[in-house]
Amino acid sequence: MSVMEKLIITAAVCGAEITRKQTPYIPLTPEEISDEACAAREAGASIVHIHVRDENGKPTQDVKIFKRTLDLIRKKCPDVIIQVSTGGAVGMSADERLQSIYAEAEMATLDVGTTNFGNDIFVNDMPLIRHFAKKMNEVHIMPEFECFEIGHIYNALRVVKEGLVKGHLHFDFVLGVPGACPADVRNLIRMVDSIPSNATWTVSGIGKHEFEMAAQAIAMGGNVRVGLEDNIYLSKGVLAKSNADLVEKVVRISKEIGREIATPRETRKLLEIKD
Ligand code: KMH
Ligand code: ZN
């Protein structure tokens, strides 16, 4: 294997969709989410992707809940890179979704295209993408482009060309969402070939595809996102008891292949985020 950069692991700790009915291990409160985020960091994640829930466990983009959660994360594990979601949940308004960028995180997701999302439609049209990119630029938060389809990459490149996103480009290929691009290595290769050569990328394999996509990304020199947002099983029929369980499995696979894990400081360097 040629020399590769260290592996950046992102932990997507709770998301917006998973319920306690599906797994008792999904964190819901700011305390639980911050505990899970820091355990994932301890296990090897250098970025935590954060959604929050209200007092009933429903997804919310309330900036106050984000701030409380981020404060707790910073107290418990100050060095982890916090990436807030601006995707929120299907059906939320753009204004509601955008609140999270005011919680003073280093990164935020920028969903760069509309997609089928199970039985729903997750709406991200060009005016919304441009608006989110402008606002992120204003508050100096680094976007990660979430691509559910190959065409989404071209929407991202369009806002870059328009000057709305500056600096290092980092992509997340979300593969295996029902209704969107399937988790298949040929799709992954095509997507990787479509981004600029100096950009970085990670893959989020959804559901049973999580570790298959992770192993492929590790071998290809990309990076990996895992977490209960994307997949609740450690192996077939065995629920992961925490996000850290999922991160530890990626660390094991990566070390077996001979790729070391990036610390948050090393990740900041790779993504050109100021320390
Ligand atoms: N919950 C999905 C509809 C993101 O975080 O930016 C959107 C999502 C993507 O999770
Ligand atoms: Zn998310």
Short mmCIF file of C-alpha atoms and ligand atoms in Angstrom, two decimals:
data_model
loop_
_atom_site.label_atom_id
_atom_site.label_comp_id
_atom_site.label_asym_id
_atom_site.label_seq_id
_atom_site.Cartn_x
_atom_site.Cartn_y
_atom_site.Cartn_z
CA MET A 1 0.00 0.00 0.00
CA SER A 2 1.30 3.48 -0.81
CA VAL A 3 1.75 5.89 2.09
CA MET A 4 -1.62 7.29 3.05
CA GLU A 5 -2.61 10.10 5.38
CA LYS A 6 -3.92 9.07 8.77
CA LEU A 7 -7.59 8.13 8.90
CA ILE A 8 -10.14 10.74 9.99
CA ILE A 9 -13.05 9.11 11.82
CA THR A 10 -16.29 11.02 12.30
CA ALA A 11 -18.85 9.79 14.80
CA ALA A 12 -22.46 10.64 13.95
CA VAL A 13 -23.78 10.08 17.42
CA CYS A 14 -27.57 10.41 17.34
CA GLY A 15 -29.02 11.86 14.12
CA ALA A 16 -32.65 12.83 13.77
CA GLU A 17 -34.44 9.62 12.87
CA ILE A 18 -33.43 6.79 15.22
CA THR A 19 -35.79 6.20 18.16
CA ARG A 20 -35.54 4.40 21.51
CA LYS A 21 -37.87 1.76 20.04
CA GLN A 22 -35.18 0.89 17.50
CA THR A 23 -32.34 0.90 20.02
CA PRO A 24 -32.20 1.72 23.72
CA TYR A 25 -28.66 3.03 23.19
CA ILE A 26 -29.49 6.12 21.14
CA PRO A 27 -28.49 9.24 23.13
CA LEU A 28 -31.17 11.95 23.28
CA THR A 29 -30.42 14.56 25.95
CA PRO A 30 -27.49 17.02 25.87
CA GLU A 31 -25.87 15.02 28.70
CA GLU A 32 -26.26 11.71 26.87
CA ILE A 33 -25.16 13.11 23.51
CA SER A 34 -22.06 14.75 25.03
CA ASP A 35 -21.15 11.54 26.91
CA GLU A 36 -21.48 9.52 23.70
CA ALA A 37 -19.52 12.10 21.68
CA CYS A 38 -16.63 12.06 24.14
CA ALA A 39 -16.58 8.26 24.43
CA ALA A 40 -16.40 8.15 20.62
CA ARG A 41 -13.53 10.63 20.68
CA GLU A 42 -11.77 8.45 23.27
CA ALA A 43 -12.24 5.47 20.95
CA GLY A 44 -10.63 7.27 17.99
CA ALA A 45 -13.09 9.71 16.44
CA SER A 46 -11.63 13.16 15.79
CA ILE A 47 -14.88 14.75 14.54
CA VAL A 48 -18.33 14.40 16.10
CA HIS A 49 -21.36 15.09 13.93
CA ILE A 50 -24.09 16.49 16.17
CA HIS A 51 -27.88 16.63 15.96
CA VAL A 52 -29.95 17.44 19.03
CA ARG A 53 -33.38 16.43 20.33
CA ASP A 54 -36.00 18.25 22.42
CA GLU A 55 -37.28 17.11 25.83
CA ASN A 56 -39.54 14.57 24.08
CA GLY A 57 -36.69 13.08 22.05
CA LYS A 58 -37.90 14.73 18.82
CA PRO A 59 -35.35 16.30 16.45
CA THR A 60 -34.89 20.04 16.88
CA GLN A 61 -32.42 22.65 15.64
CA ASP A 62 -32.95 24.86 18.68
CA VAL A 63 -29.72 26.83 19.07
CA LYS A 64 -30.05 26.83 22.87
CA ILE A 65 -30.02 23.03 22.97
CA PHE A 66 -27.08 22.96 20.56
CA LYS A 67 -25.17 25.43 22.76
CA ARG A 68 -25.85 23.42 25.90
CA THR A 69 -24.72 20.20 24.17
CA LEU A 70 -21.58 21.81 22.72
CA ASP A 71 -20.67 23.33 26.11
CA LEU A 72 -20.87 19.89 27.69
CA ILE A 73 -18.78 18.31 24.92
CA ARG A 74 -16.12 21.02 25.31
CA LYS A 75 -16.00 20.50 29.07
CA LYS A 76 -15.63 16.72 28.77
CA CYS A 77 -13.37 16.46 25.69
CA PRO A 78 -12.12 19.91 24.66
CA ASP A 79 -10.06 18.86 21.64
CA VAL A 80 -12.69 17.06 19.53
CA ILE A 81 -13.85 18.83 16.35
CA ILE A 82 -17.56 19.54 16.56
CA GLN A 83 -19.59 19.46 13.36
CA VAL A 84 -23.22 20.55 13.70
CA SER A 85 -25.93 19.35 11.36
CA THR A 86 -27.78 21.86 9.19
CA GLY A 87 -29.77 19.00 7.69
CA GLY A 88 -31.86 18.58 10.81
CA ALA A 89 -34.86 16.44 9.96
CA VAL A 90 -36.98 16.13 6.83
CA GLY A 91 -39.71 18.79 6.75
CA MET A 92 -37.92 21.46 8.81
CA SER A 93 -37.78 24.97 7.33
CA ALA A 94 -34.48 26.43 6.13
CA ASP A 95 -34.45 29.00 8.97
CA GLU A 96 -35.02 26.32 11.55
CA ARG A 97 -32.21 24.16 10.13
CA LEU A 98 -29.71 27.01 9.98
CA GLN A 99 -29.91 27.87 13.70
CA SER A 100 -27.20 25.33 14.54
CA ILE A 101 -24.44 27.36 12.86
CA TYR A 102 -24.82 29.97 15.61
CA ALA A 103 -23.74 27.51 18.31
CA GLU A 104 -20.06 28.23 17.57
CA ALA A 105 -18.91 24.90 16.19
CA GLU A 106 -15.91 24.52 13.87
CA MET A 107 -17.76 22.63 11.13
CA ALA A 108 -21.29 22.24 9.79
CA THR A 109 -22.83 19.96 7.22
CA LEU A 110 -23.96 21.54 3.95
CA ASP A 111 -26.42 19.24 2.18
CA VAL A 112 -25.84 19.89 -1.49
CA GLY A 113 -28.89 18.48 -3.20
CA THR A 114 -32.46 17.30 -2.92
CA THR A 115 -32.93 13.57 -2.51
CA ASN A 116 -35.50 10.90 -1.83
CA PHE A 117 -35.05 9.92 1.81
CA GLY A 118 -37.03 6.76 2.49
CA ASN A 119 -40.63 7.73 1.84
CA ASP A 120 -39.84 11.42 2.18
CA ILE A 121 -38.08 14.11 0.18
CA PHE A 122 -35.15 15.93 1.77
CA VAL A 123 -35.22 19.33 0.09
CA ASN A 124 -31.97 21.17 -0.67
CA ASP A 125 -32.49 23.31 -3.77
CA MET A 126 -29.83 25.67 -5.16
CA PRO A 127 -31.21 28.85 -3.46
CA LEU A 128 -31.14 27.02 -0.10
CA ILE A 129 -27.61 25.70 -0.71
CA ARG A 130 -26.36 29.18 -1.67
CA HIS A 131 -28.07 30.77 1.34
CA PHE A 132 -26.59 28.21 3.76
CA ALA A 133 -23.12 28.56 2.19
CA LYS A 134 -23.24 32.39 2.52
CA LYS A 135 -24.31 32.24 6.15
CA MET A 136 -21.62 29.66 6.98
CA ASN A 137 -19.04 31.92 5.37
CA GLU A 138 -20.25 34.84 7.52
CA VAL A 139 -19.77 32.94 10.78
CA HIS A 140 -16.51 31.27 9.62
CA ILE A 141 -17.73 27.71 9.99
CA MET A 142 -16.26 25.09 7.66
CA PRO A 143 -18.82 23.24 5.54
CA GLU A 144 -18.67 19.52 4.86
CA PHE A 145 -20.55 18.80 1.63
CA GLU A 146 -23.10 16.01 2.17
CA CYS A 147 -23.63 14.20 -1.15
CA PHE A 148 -26.43 11.64 -1.35
CA GLU A 149 -26.13 11.40 -5.14
CA ILE A 150 -23.29 11.97 -7.61
CA GLY A 151 -25.02 15.10 -9.01
CA HIS A 152 -24.77 16.72 -5.59
CA ILE A 153 -21.00 16.99 -6.05
CA TYR A 154 -21.59 19.30 -9.02
CA ASN A 155 -23.91 21.53 -6.93
CA ALA A 156 -21.09 21.82 -4.39
CA LEU A 157 -18.57 22.69 -7.10
CA ARG A 158 -21.00 25.30 -8.42
CA VAL A 159 -21.16 27.18 -5.10
CA VAL A 160 -17.37 26.96 -4.88
CA LYS A 161 -17.11 28.48 -8.37
CA GLU A 162 -19.53 31.22 -7.34
CA GLY A 163 -17.18 32.11 -4.48
CA LEU A 164 -19.62 31.15 -1.74
CA VAL A 165 -17.34 28.51 -0.25
CA LYS A 166 -13.65 29.23 0.21
CA GLY A 167 -10.73 27.23 1.52
CA HIS A 168 -10.22 23.49 1.76
CA LEU A 169 -13.02 21.31 0.34
CA HIS A 170 -14.24 18.27 2.28
CA PHE A 171 -16.95 15.91 1.02
CA ASP A 172 -19.07 13.25 2.72
CA PHE A 173 -20.54 10.60 0.39
CA VAL A 174 -23.66 9.28 2.12
CA LEU A 175 -24.36 5.97 0.43
CA GLY A 176 -27.22 3.57 1.03
CA VAL A 177 -30.06 5.88 2.09
CA PRO A 178 -33.24 4.19 0.76
CA GLY A 179 -34.22 6.14 -2.36
CA ALA A 180 -30.75 7.66 -2.87
CA CYS A 181 -27.42 6.42 -4.27
CA PRO A 182 -26.75 2.77 -3.28
CA ALA A 183 -23.71 1.82 -1.21
CA ASP A 184 -21.65 0.16 -3.94
CA VAL A 185 -17.91 0.50 -4.48
CA ARG A 186 -18.41 1.45 -8.15
CA ASN A 187 -20.54 4.41 -7.06
CA LEU A 188 -17.95 5.37 -4.48
CA ILE A 189 -15.11 5.28 -7.03
CA ARG A 190 -17.08 7.43 -9.47
CA MET A 191 -17.79 9.98 -6.74
CA VAL A 192 -14.17 10.09 -5.58
CA ASP A 193 -13.09 10.63 -9.20
CA SER A 194 -15.50 13.60 -9.46
CA ILE A 195 -14.04 15.80 -6.74
CA PRO A 196 -10.95 18.02 -7.09
CA SER A 197 -7.71 16.14 -6.44
CA ASN A 198 -6.78 18.34 -3.48
CA ALA A 199 -10.15 17.84 -1.73
CA THR A 200 -10.64 15.29 1.06
CA TRP A 201 -13.55 12.90 1.43
CA THR A 202 -15.25 10.58 3.84
CA VAL A 203 -17.94 7.96 3.39
CA SER A 204 -21.05 7.24 5.45
CA GLY A 205 -22.38 3.78 4.65
CA ILE A 206 -25.97 3.58 5.82
CA GLY A 207 -27.38 0.56 7.67
CA LYS A 208 -25.78 -2.78 6.92
CA HIS A 209 -23.36 -1.12 4.48
CA GLU A 210 -21.55 0.87 7.17
CA PHE A 211 -18.47 -1.32 7.65
CA GLU A 212 -18.23 -2.51 4.04
CA MET A 213 -18.04 1.14 2.92
CA ALA A 214 -15.68 1.96 5.80
CA ALA A 215 -13.25 -0.80 4.77
CA GLN A 216 -13.34 0.37 1.17
CA ALA A 217 -12.70 3.99 2.11
CA ILE A 218 -9.82 3.01 4.39
CA ALA A 219 -8.18 1.04 1.58
CA MET A 220 -8.77 3.84 -0.96
CA GLY A 221 -7.21 6.57 1.20
CA GLY A 222 -10.50 8.23 2.12
CA ASN A 223 -12.01 8.72 5.55
CA VAL A 224 -14.88 7.18 7.47
CA ARG A 225 -18.05 8.22 9.27
CA VAL A 226 -19.83 5.76 11.54
CA GLY A 227 -22.34 6.16 14.34
CA LEU A 228 -25.81 5.35 15.56
CA GLU A 229 -27.25 8.00 13.19
CA ASP A 230 -26.20 5.81 10.25
CA ASN A 231 -26.32 2.26 11.64
CA ILE A 232 -27.33 0.77 14.98
CA TYR A 233 -25.74 -2.70 14.58
CA LEU A 234 -22.22 -3.77 15.46
CA SER A 235 -22.67 -6.95 13.45
CA LYS A 236 -25.67 -8.82 12.01
CA GLY A 237 -28.42 -8.81 14.67
CA VAL A 238 -26.15 -7.39 17.39
CA LEU A 239 -26.99 -3.86 18.49
CA ALA A 240 -24.05 -1.55 19.10
CA LYS A 241 -24.17 -0.56 22.77
CA SER A 242 -22.56 2.79 22.02
CA ASN A 243 -21.08 4.93 19.27
CA ALA A 244 -17.68 4.05 20.70
CA ASP A 245 -18.31 0.37 19.82
CA LEU A 246 -18.73 1.37 16.17
CA VAL A 247 -15.66 3.63 16.20
CA GLU A 248 -13.55 0.91 17.83
CA LYS A 249 -14.48 -1.50 15.05
CA VAL A 250 -13.29 0.99 12.41
CA VAL A 251 -10.06 1.52 14.35
CA ARG A 252 -9.47 -2.25 14.37
CA ILE A 253 -10.09 -2.58 10.62
CA SER A 254 -7.85 0.39 9.84
CA LYS A 255 -4.98 -0.78 12.02
CA GLU A 256 -5.16 -4.27 10.49
CA ILE A 257 -4.76 -2.65 7.05
CA GLY A 258 -1.88 -0.55 8.37
CA ARG A 259 -3.47 2.89 8.47
CA GLU A 260 -3.09 4.94 11.64
CA ILE A 261 -5.85 7.07 13.13
CA ALA A 262 -5.72 10.89 13.04
CA THR A 263 -6.03 12.83 16.29
CA PRO A 264 -8.22 15.96 16.31
CA ARG A 265 -5.06 18.08 15.94
CA GLU A 266 -3.91 16.02 12.92
CA THR A 267 -7.43 16.23 11.47
CA ARG A 268 -7.42 20.03 11.76
CA LYS A 269 -4.17 20.03 9.80
CA LEU A 270 -5.55 17.73 7.10
CA LEU A 271 -8.74 19.80 6.74
CA GLU A 272 -6.90 23.12 7.08
CA ILE A 273 -8.91 24.18 10.13
CA LYS A 274 -7.12 26.67 12.41
CA ASP A 275 -5.96 25.06 15.69
N1 KMH B 1 -31.59 13.84 8.95
C1 KMH B 1 -31.42 13.92 7.53
C2 KMH B 1 -32.72 14.28 6.88
C3 KMH B 1 -27.14 16.34 7.84
O1 KMH B 1 -26.92 16.07 9.04
O2 KMH B 1 -26.75 17.38 7.33
C4 KMH B 1 -30.38 14.90 7.15
C5 KMH B 1 -29.05 14.72 7.73
C6 KMH B 1 -27.93 15.39 7.01
O3 KMH B 1 -28.84 14.07 8.75
ZN ZN B 2 -26.80 14.17 10.19
#
